[in-house]
Amino acid sequence: MQQIGILGATGYTGEELLRVLARHSGVQLVFATSEQDAGQTLGQVLPQLPAWQNVVLCSAEQAAERKVDLVFLCLPAKDSAKWADIFLAMGRKVIDLGADFRFRSVRDYERWYGEHPCPQYLQDAVYGLPEWRREEIRQAHIVGNPGCYPTAVLLGILPFAQAGWLNEAEIWVDAKSGLSGAGKGLSKSSHFVEANENTTPYKPGRQHRHTGEIEQELSAFGAKQFRLAFCPHLVPMSRGLQASIYARIPDGISKKECLDLLHSRYAGERFVHVLQNHLPESRMALHSNNAFLALEVLPETGQLMIFSAIDNLGKGASWQAVHNMNLMLQFPEETGLL
Amino acid sequence: MQQIGILGATGYTGEELLRVLARHSGVQLVFATSEQDAGQTLGQVLPQLPAWQNVVLCSAEQAAERKVDLVFLCLPAKDSAKWADIFLAMGRKVIDLGADFRFRSVRDYERWYGEHPCPQYLQDAVYGLPEWRREEIRQAHIVGNPGCYPTAVLLGILPFAQAGWLNEAEIWVDAKSGLSGAGKGLSKSSHFVEANENTTPYKPGRQHRHTGEIEQELSAFGAKQFRLAFCPHLVPMSRGLQASIYARIPDGISKKECLDLLHSRYAGERFVHVLQNHLPESRMALHSNNAFLALEVLPETGQLMIFSAIDNLGKGASWQAVHNMNLMLQFPEETGLL
Amino acid sequence: MQQIGILGATGYTGEELLRVLARHSGVQLVFATSEQDAGQTLGQVLPQLPAWQNVVLCSAEQAAERKVDLVFLCLPAKDSAKWADIFLAMGRKVIDLGADFRFRSVRDYERWYGEHPCPQYLQDAVYGLPEWRREEIRQAHIVGNPGCYPTAVLLGILPFAQAGWLNEAEIWVDAKSGLSGAGKGLSKSSHFVEANENTTPYKPGRQHRHTGEIEQELSAFGAKQFRLAFCPHLVPMSRGLQASIYARIPDGISKKECLDLLHSRYAGERFVHVLQNHLPESRMALHSNNAFLALEVLPETGQLMIFSAIDNLGKGASWQAVHNMNLMLQFPEETGLL
Amino acid sequence: MQQIGILGATGYTGEELLRVLARHSGVQLVFATSEQDAGQTLGQVLPQLPAWQNVVLCSAEQAAERKVDLVFLCLPAKDSAKWADIFLAMGRKVIDLGADFRFRSVRDYERWYGEHPCPQYLQDAVYGLPEWRREEIRQAHIVGNPGCYPTAVLLGILPFAQAGWLNEAEIWVDAKSGLSGAGKGLSKSSHFVEANENTTPYKPGRQHRHTGEIEQELSAFGAKQFRLAFCPHLVPMSRGLQASIYARIPDGISKKECLDLLHSRYAGERFVHVLQNHLPESRMALHSNNAFLALEVLPETGQLMIFSAIDNLGKGASWQAVHNMNLMLQFPEETGLL
C-alpha cells in the first residue's frame, strides 16, 4: 500500500481523482485538503462519493505534516508551485494537475503565466503524457499533468509531427469542451442560462494558455516551423472534449498511410483507440482514461483532418494523473483505470 | 394583402415559417399542407402556434387548386422540384427551402443529389442570400433558399473571396449545429440520449452536401483555386449554428484591414452584425434573422479566423426565406423580421 | 404613444420586457436603468436585442427626472418598494415584477420578506393576474405582477377554489422550473455543471416565498381551510415552468365536470388554453404569454390532478407584465403579445 | 468464477449491465445476445465498452446452448417470459430486468400487460428489491428486477407503509425521469428537439404500468386502503430519476419521528442514504447503485413529503440487477458495486 494525498480535493479534478483512486487497489488516502471546507468530512461536502466519506478535510499546512509517497496538486497556478516546493523538499513525489510544471523553459512559462515561484524544478519536471514520455515519467519526481486541450490535440497530432509531415504547415485546432473544463468557479459564462443552448468560441488564435503547451510538445517531437492557430469553444455539456485538427500535409500521402501511422504508433497503447469506421464522439470517452482518434484525408489537396475525443476530467485530467501515478509508483499501468 | 401557401408546413422549417409569417402584416395564409396530418387543423398538430389555429391542413394536390402569389416549399429533395414545376407553370412565385434550386449547374446538383426532376429552371433560379444577390432575388420567380451551414459560412467568407484574398488558399470550415438542423425525422443520432452530453463530427472533408453550395458561391464571387475542407459537428442544442472558418491570407494584411472589409461590406445591412469586442455566440442569433460575425488575425503568419453565428432555423432557413419573400413581393425588406 | 421606462433592464425579466415591448406598437422607451452598466448602450450590454440598441442605460436617479406614463420595476425586493414610492408620488403608474406589491396584508408580506418600506400602498395595489382581476388592474396605479410559480398554479386551481371544491382539502403543488427563474445572479446551483443532468427539489413544504402568494389568492377566491404544501424543483432548462397540482375533491365529480369548469371559466381568454387530448408540456408556452392547462380525475377516489405549463419569463413574468400594462394604459389587451 | 449471460445486451440496460459486470471480480461473460447485431463484436457495436470488446454477439437461440449459472434478460415484455421459461427449464437462474416477473398475481400482470406466457413461475418469482426481500432473493431461481419508478418510490415509502401510517391515505407520486428510462427505441418524444428544454407529464393517475408494481409492494408491506395517484414526467436529462411523494400521515407525528423511522429502517444498508441537511438531487446517484432519501413534514397539517433520487439505469435497473445477482450467487453483496 502506497500513501497518497490530495491538495485541493473538492474542485472538479480533485473530486474526480477521489472517485478514481477509490477504485485503486494499491493506494491509501492519507489526506485531502480544502481551504474552504477544512474541518468537514468528505461525505458532508461530496455526499455522492463512493468511499472515504469519513475522511476529514484538512488545510494544506496540516497536510504537510503527514507522511505520504505521492501528492496530487489540484490547485490554482502558482499555488501549486508553492506547495510542490514544500513537498518535493520533503522527498515526496508530486503530480501537478495545473500548469506550473508543464513547461521546460522558464521563458515559456512566463509568457503565459507570469513569474514562476520555483523555476529550479522546471528542468527536471516531466510532461505527463504517458504514451509519449513513459520512461521519463517512471523516473520523475515531479510531473506536470497535461491540460485537457493539449492532451486531446497532442495524441492526435504528434505522430504526424514526428513523421515530419507538419514542418512549415499551418495547423488549425478547433476544440469543443464541456463546462467542467473551466472549473467550479462562478462566472457569467458558466451560468446555466448562458451556457445552455449555446456554442461559444473564446480566446482564438494564440490567446489561450494551452497554446504554449501544444507548441512545446510539437517542437519536442520534431515539428519544425509550424504555425499553430487554436480556438477553443464552449458547448453545452458538463463533461467531454472533442478536438478537430486541420493541416496540410505533403502531396501524395494517402488516408491509408495516415491511418497506418496512427495505428502503428498506438498499437500497444491500452487507452488510445484509433477508429476506422466512425468518428470519435466526445460521449465515447466519458468517465474513462480513453482517447479516441480518427482522421480524414483529401488526397487531391493534401488536406488532413484529425478528430480526437476525450473526457476533459478523464484522460484530460484526473484519470491521466492516476495513469502517471501508476508509472511513478511502479504499479501495473492500468491499475484502477479499467 | 398577398396570398401565400406552404407545402410541408409541419416540419421544423415549416413550423418556423408559420411563426414568422403570423407576425407579417402583408400576407394571408391560403394553404398549409402536410401529407401525414392532412385533415387536421394547425391547432391540433401545433398547439403552440400563435395564429391560424383553425386552418385545416390539406394535401399538396388540393393546394395546387388554390390561387396564391407565392409558395414556400419545405419538402424533401426532389419532391420540391416536382411541386415547384407545377406551381411555376401556374405562374406562382416559389421559394424552396430545400436544395433543389440552389445550384446553377445541373452537373453540380447531380454530384450531390442525383438526377434533377426539372433542370430547365436551374439557370434562372436565384441563390437566395439577400446580402449578396438582392437585385436578382427581386426579379426572381424561383429562389433556392440557402442551406444553414452555407449561410453562416458564406456571410463570413465572401467578402474575403471578393477581395481576392482566398485565391489558392486552403479554407477549413468547422461548423457546429443544433439538432433541429437535421429535421424531425427519427434517427439514432437525434435520440436525446445519443445527442445529449455529446459533440459529434460527421461527414468530414467533402462529404456533406452543403460543400457544393459553399464552393459554388465562393467561385461566383471571385475565389479562385481554393481548397475547401468542411466538417460539421452536432452539439447538444435544439437550435443555433456556429461556424469557425480558417484560412491563410496574403502576408501583411492586418486585423484592422480585415475588420474594415467586413464593416464596409455589411455597412447597410440590417441583419448582419460585425462584432468588435466579443465573439459571436450561437445564442445571440436565436429566433431572429440576424447573423453575427467577428474575426481574429495572426499577423505574423497571415492566419485568419472568422467566426459566424446564426439560428439554423432563423437566418439559416425560415427567417431568411421570409426575407427573400419580402424582396420578391416588394415588401419593405424588414417586414415581419424585427 | 405612451412613454414607459424600465428600472433594472439588464436582468432576465428586464431583457425579456425589452424584447416584448420592442414589438409593441403603442409605447416608447424613455429610459432603461442598470446600476452595473449605466453609461453603456443597450446594444453593448445586450447585443442580441432587436431594437433600442442605441439607448444609453442610466441610473435610477437619472430616470426619476424623466417624464413617463408607466414604469416597470425589475429590481430586488425592497428596492422595488423604494422606487415605487418615488414614481407613484410623481403620478406615474407602476408595475412591479418583484414581490413588494403582491400582498394585500402587511402581515403576510412581513412573514415572507420582512419589513415593508412603504406599506401604505399595499391596500390599493392589485395582484396582476389579468384573467382573475381584469377590472381592478384597469383602475390600478400600482400592480404587483405575480410570481412565476403562483401564475402557473393559480390559473390551474382558482376555478376549483371558486367552485368550493377545495375546502378543507390538502393541496400538493409539485412545480418544475428552468434556471432563468432564479435570475442572473451567480450561485452554485446555477452553475452549468451543477444544474445540467440534474433534477433538484428545494424549499419544500412552506419554505418558498411563493407559498404565501398562492395562499392569498386561493383565499381571496373562496377556498376555505385548505392545507397547501408546495415543492419547487429545478430541472435543466433555461426557460419553462410546469406545475402538477394534486388535491382530493368531493366524491362524485367526474373528469368531464372538471373540464367543463375549466373550459367555461377560460372560454373568452386569449392566453389560457385548456387541452383535452394531451398534457401541457413546458415547451408549448415558450416565448409567449400563453398558459396551457389539462387535468386528470380518478373518479373512484376523487383524486384531481391539474397540469399547467407556462414560460417563467413569459406568462410567468415579463409578458404578463405587458398584459397588465395594456390593461392599465387602455390598449387592446393583446397588443404586442401575439 | 460463475458463468453468466445477457439476453438483449445492446439496449441501455444491457450496455449498463456489461459496464458493471466488467468490474465484477467473480463472473465471466459467456454470451451476450442481440437480434439486430448478432455476428458483430461488442467492440463494434459499443466501442466505448471498457472490456469484452472481442465477444461476438449471438442470437438467443445460440445462447441457449451455452452453459451458464445465471442469465440476465433485457428484453421486451413477453419475450422475457418466453426465454425465462427456456432457461429456467435448463436449471439456470434468471434475473429479468423487464416486468414479466414483477407480479405475484396473474390477474395483476394481466391488468397491465395482457396475457402472461408462463404464469406458472409467478408464484415463486421474487420482486428484487434487496433492502426489502433480501432472504427471498437469496433463495430465488427467478427474480423480477423492479422498475425504475417503483424502486425510487418504494424505498422512500415502504417504511411508512409498514408503520401503518399510510392506511386510508391518498398517496401522490410525482416522478421525473431522464430519457434513457424510455429505452433506445425511436419516438417523437425521445427526439432531442422535442425533449430538450421541455418538461412533460405523461400517463397520469393510474395509466402508467409501474402503478401496479408500486401498489403490489405497498400492500405486501402492510399499507391498507390507500389511494395511489402517480404521474411520471420526462425532464431533459439522459439519466437520473427524482421522485417526490406526498401523503397525509396521522396527526401528531413529527419530522424527527419520520426521519428516525427512515434511519432505523436503512441503518445497515450500504446503498440507501438518508440525508438530513439537504434534499436528494438526481445527480448524486448517477452511475451508482445508490438511492438518496430525505423528507419534510408539516406538523400542523400532518403533510409528509418524501424525496428520493436514484439513477434509473443504476439502482433503477442494471446495478440493482447485479445486486440481486450477488445475492443469488452468494457473492458479498457489494461486489462490483462500489
PDB file of C-alpha atoms in Angstrom, chain C residues 129 131-132 147-160 172-178 214 230 235 237 240-246 262 266 271-275 278-286 289-296 304-312 315-316 320, chain D residues 174 198-202 204 231 233:
ATOM      1  CA  LEU C 129     -53.349  38.163 -12.763  1.00  0.00           C
ATOM      2  CA  GLU C 131     -57.767  36.577 -16.017  1.00  0.00           C
ATOM      3  CA  TRP C 132     -58.862  36.999 -12.398  1.00  0.00           C
ATOM      4  CA  GLY C 147     -44.560  35.257  -9.329  1.00  0.00           C
ATOM      5  CA  CYS C 148     -43.888  32.565 -11.917  1.00  0.00           C
ATOM      6  CA  TYR C 149     -44.918  29.612  -9.747  1.00  0.00           C
ATOM      7  CA  PRO C 150     -48.105  31.302  -8.470  1.00  0.00           C
ATOM      8  CA  THR C 151     -49.121  32.208 -12.034  1.00  0.00           C
ATOM      9  CA  ALA C 152     -48.911  28.599 -13.196  1.00  0.00           C
ATOM     10  CA  VAL C 153     -50.564  27.248 -10.076  1.00  0.00           C
ATOM     11  CA  LEU C 154     -53.369  29.783  -9.639  1.00  0.00           C
ATOM     12  CA  LEU C 155     -54.537  29.607 -13.240  1.00  0.00           C
ATOM     13  CA  GLY C 156     -54.996  25.885 -12.788  1.00  0.00           C
ATOM     14  CA  ILE C 157     -56.527  25.854  -9.364  1.00  0.00           C
ATOM     15  CA  LEU C 158     -58.582  29.008  -8.833  1.00  0.00           C
ATOM     16  CA  PRO C 159     -61.625  27.708 -10.743  1.00  0.00           C
ATOM     17  CA  PHE C 160     -61.776  24.809  -8.292  1.00  0.00           C
ATOM     18  CA  TRP C 172     -49.997  19.472  -3.118  1.00  0.00           C
ATOM     19  CA  VAL C 173     -48.108  21.509  -5.670  1.00  0.00           C
ATOM     20  CA  ASP C 174     -45.109  19.972  -7.426  1.00  0.00           C
ATOM     21  CA  ALA C 175     -43.534  22.527  -9.762  1.00  0.00           C
ATOM     22  CA  LYS C 176     -40.541  22.287 -12.108  1.00  0.00           C
ATOM     23  CA  SER C 177     -38.761  25.350 -13.377  1.00  0.00           C
ATOM     24  CA  GLY C 178     -35.923  26.250 -15.710  1.00  0.00           C
ATOM     25  CA  ILE C 214     -50.695  31.215  -3.678  1.00  0.00           C
ATOM     26  CA  PHE C 230     -45.557  23.298  -2.172  1.00  0.00           C
ATOM     27  CA  VAL C 235     -34.806  20.993 -13.971  1.00  0.00           C
ATOM     28  CA  MET C 237     -33.853  24.022 -18.877  1.00  0.00           C
ATOM     29  CA  GLY C 240     -40.135  26.954 -18.937  1.00  0.00           C
ATOM     30  CA  LEU C 241     -42.257  26.013 -15.963  1.00  0.00           C
ATOM     31  CA  GLN C 242     -44.505  23.017 -15.446  1.00  0.00           C
ATOM     32  CA  ALA C 243     -46.687  22.596 -12.365  1.00  0.00           C
ATOM     33  CA  SER C 244     -48.581  19.484 -11.321  1.00  0.00           C
ATOM     34  CA  ILE C 245     -51.229  20.118  -8.685  1.00  0.00           C
ATOM     35  CA  TYR C 246     -52.840  17.381  -6.661  1.00  0.00           C
ATOM     36  CA  LEU C 262     -62.050  24.990 -16.725  1.00  0.00           C
ATOM     37  CA  TYR C 266     -61.470  30.456 -19.541  1.00  0.00           C
ATOM     38  CA  PHE C 271     -53.941  33.349 -23.368  1.00  0.00           C
ATOM     39  CA  VAL C 272     -55.236  30.388 -21.377  1.00  0.00           C
ATOM     40  CA  HIS C 273     -55.602  27.154 -23.319  1.00  0.00           C
ATOM     41  CA  VAL C 274     -57.398  24.153 -21.903  1.00  0.00           C
ATOM     42  CA  LEU C 275     -56.163  20.985 -23.618  1.00  0.00           C
ATOM     43  CA  HIS C 278     -52.681  15.889 -24.467  1.00  0.00           C
ATOM     44  CA  LEU C 279     -50.962  17.233 -21.387  1.00  0.00           C
ATOM     45  CA  PRO C 280     -49.257  20.617 -21.254  1.00  0.00           C
ATOM     46  CA  GLU C 281     -45.509  20.457 -21.899  1.00  0.00           C
ATOM     47  CA  SER C 282     -43.459  23.408 -20.762  1.00  0.00           C
ATOM     48  CA  ARG C 283     -42.084  23.839 -24.282  1.00  0.00           C
ATOM     49  CA  MET C 284     -45.523  24.766 -25.635  1.00  0.00           C
ATOM     50  CA  ALA C 285     -45.528  28.053 -23.793  1.00  0.00           C
ATOM     51  CA  LEU C 286     -42.004  29.257 -24.575  1.00  0.00           C
ATOM     52  CA  ASN C 289     -47.957  34.859 -22.887  1.00  0.00           C
ATOM     53  CA  ASN C 290     -49.733  31.520 -23.087  1.00  0.00           C
ATOM     54  CA  ALA C 291     -50.679  29.160 -20.306  1.00  0.00           C
ATOM     55  CA  PHE C 292     -51.723  25.582 -21.035  1.00  0.00           C
ATOM     56  CA  LEU C 293     -53.914  23.557 -18.711  1.00  0.00           C
ATOM     57  CA  ALA C 294     -55.171  19.993 -18.577  1.00  0.00           C
ATOM     58  CA  LEU C 295     -56.354  17.613 -15.896  1.00  0.00           C
ATOM     59  CA  GLU C 296     -56.956  14.039 -14.871  1.00  0.00           C
ATOM     60  CA  LEU C 304     -57.807  15.503  -9.087  1.00  0.00           C
ATOM     61  CA  MET C 305     -54.526  16.156 -10.933  1.00  0.00           C
ATOM     62  CA  ILE C 306     -54.146  19.527 -12.663  1.00  0.00           C
ATOM     63  CA  PHE C 307     -51.307  20.177 -15.104  1.00  0.00           C
ATOM     64  CA  SER C 308     -50.164  23.654 -16.010  1.00  0.00           C
ATOM     65  CA  ALA C 309     -47.387  24.978 -18.238  1.00  0.00           C
ATOM     66  CA  ILE C 310     -46.108  28.498 -18.831  1.00  0.00           C
ATOM     67  CA  ASP C 311     -42.867  30.212 -19.736  1.00  0.00           C
ATOM     68  CA  ASN C 312     -41.468  31.516 -16.465  1.00  0.00           C
ATOM     69  CA  LYS C 315     -46.771  34.496 -18.714  1.00  0.00           C
ATOM     70  CA  GLY C 316     -44.735  33.990 -15.533  1.00  0.00           C
ATOM     71  CA  GLN C 320     -47.809  39.086 -18.209  1.00  0.00           C
TER      72      GLN C 320
ATOM     73  CA  ASP D 174     -44.700  12.939  -8.820  1.00  0.00           C
ATOM     74  CA  ASN D 198     -39.000  20.666 -22.014  1.00  0.00           C
ATOM     75  CA  THR D 199     -40.756  19.077 -19.051  1.00  0.00           C
ATOM     76  CA  THR D 200     -43.560  16.694 -19.950  1.00  0.00           C
ATOM     77  CA  PRO D 201     -46.017  14.949 -17.667  1.00  0.00           C
ATOM     78  CA  TYR D 202     -47.374  11.708 -19.139  1.00  0.00           C
ATOM     79  CA  PRO D 204     -51.108  10.482 -15.114  1.00  0.00           C
ATOM     80  CA  CYS D 231     -47.631  10.965 -12.513  1.00  0.00           C
ATOM     81  CA  HIS D 233     -42.629  13.381 -16.066  1.00  0.00           C
TER      82      HIS D 233
END
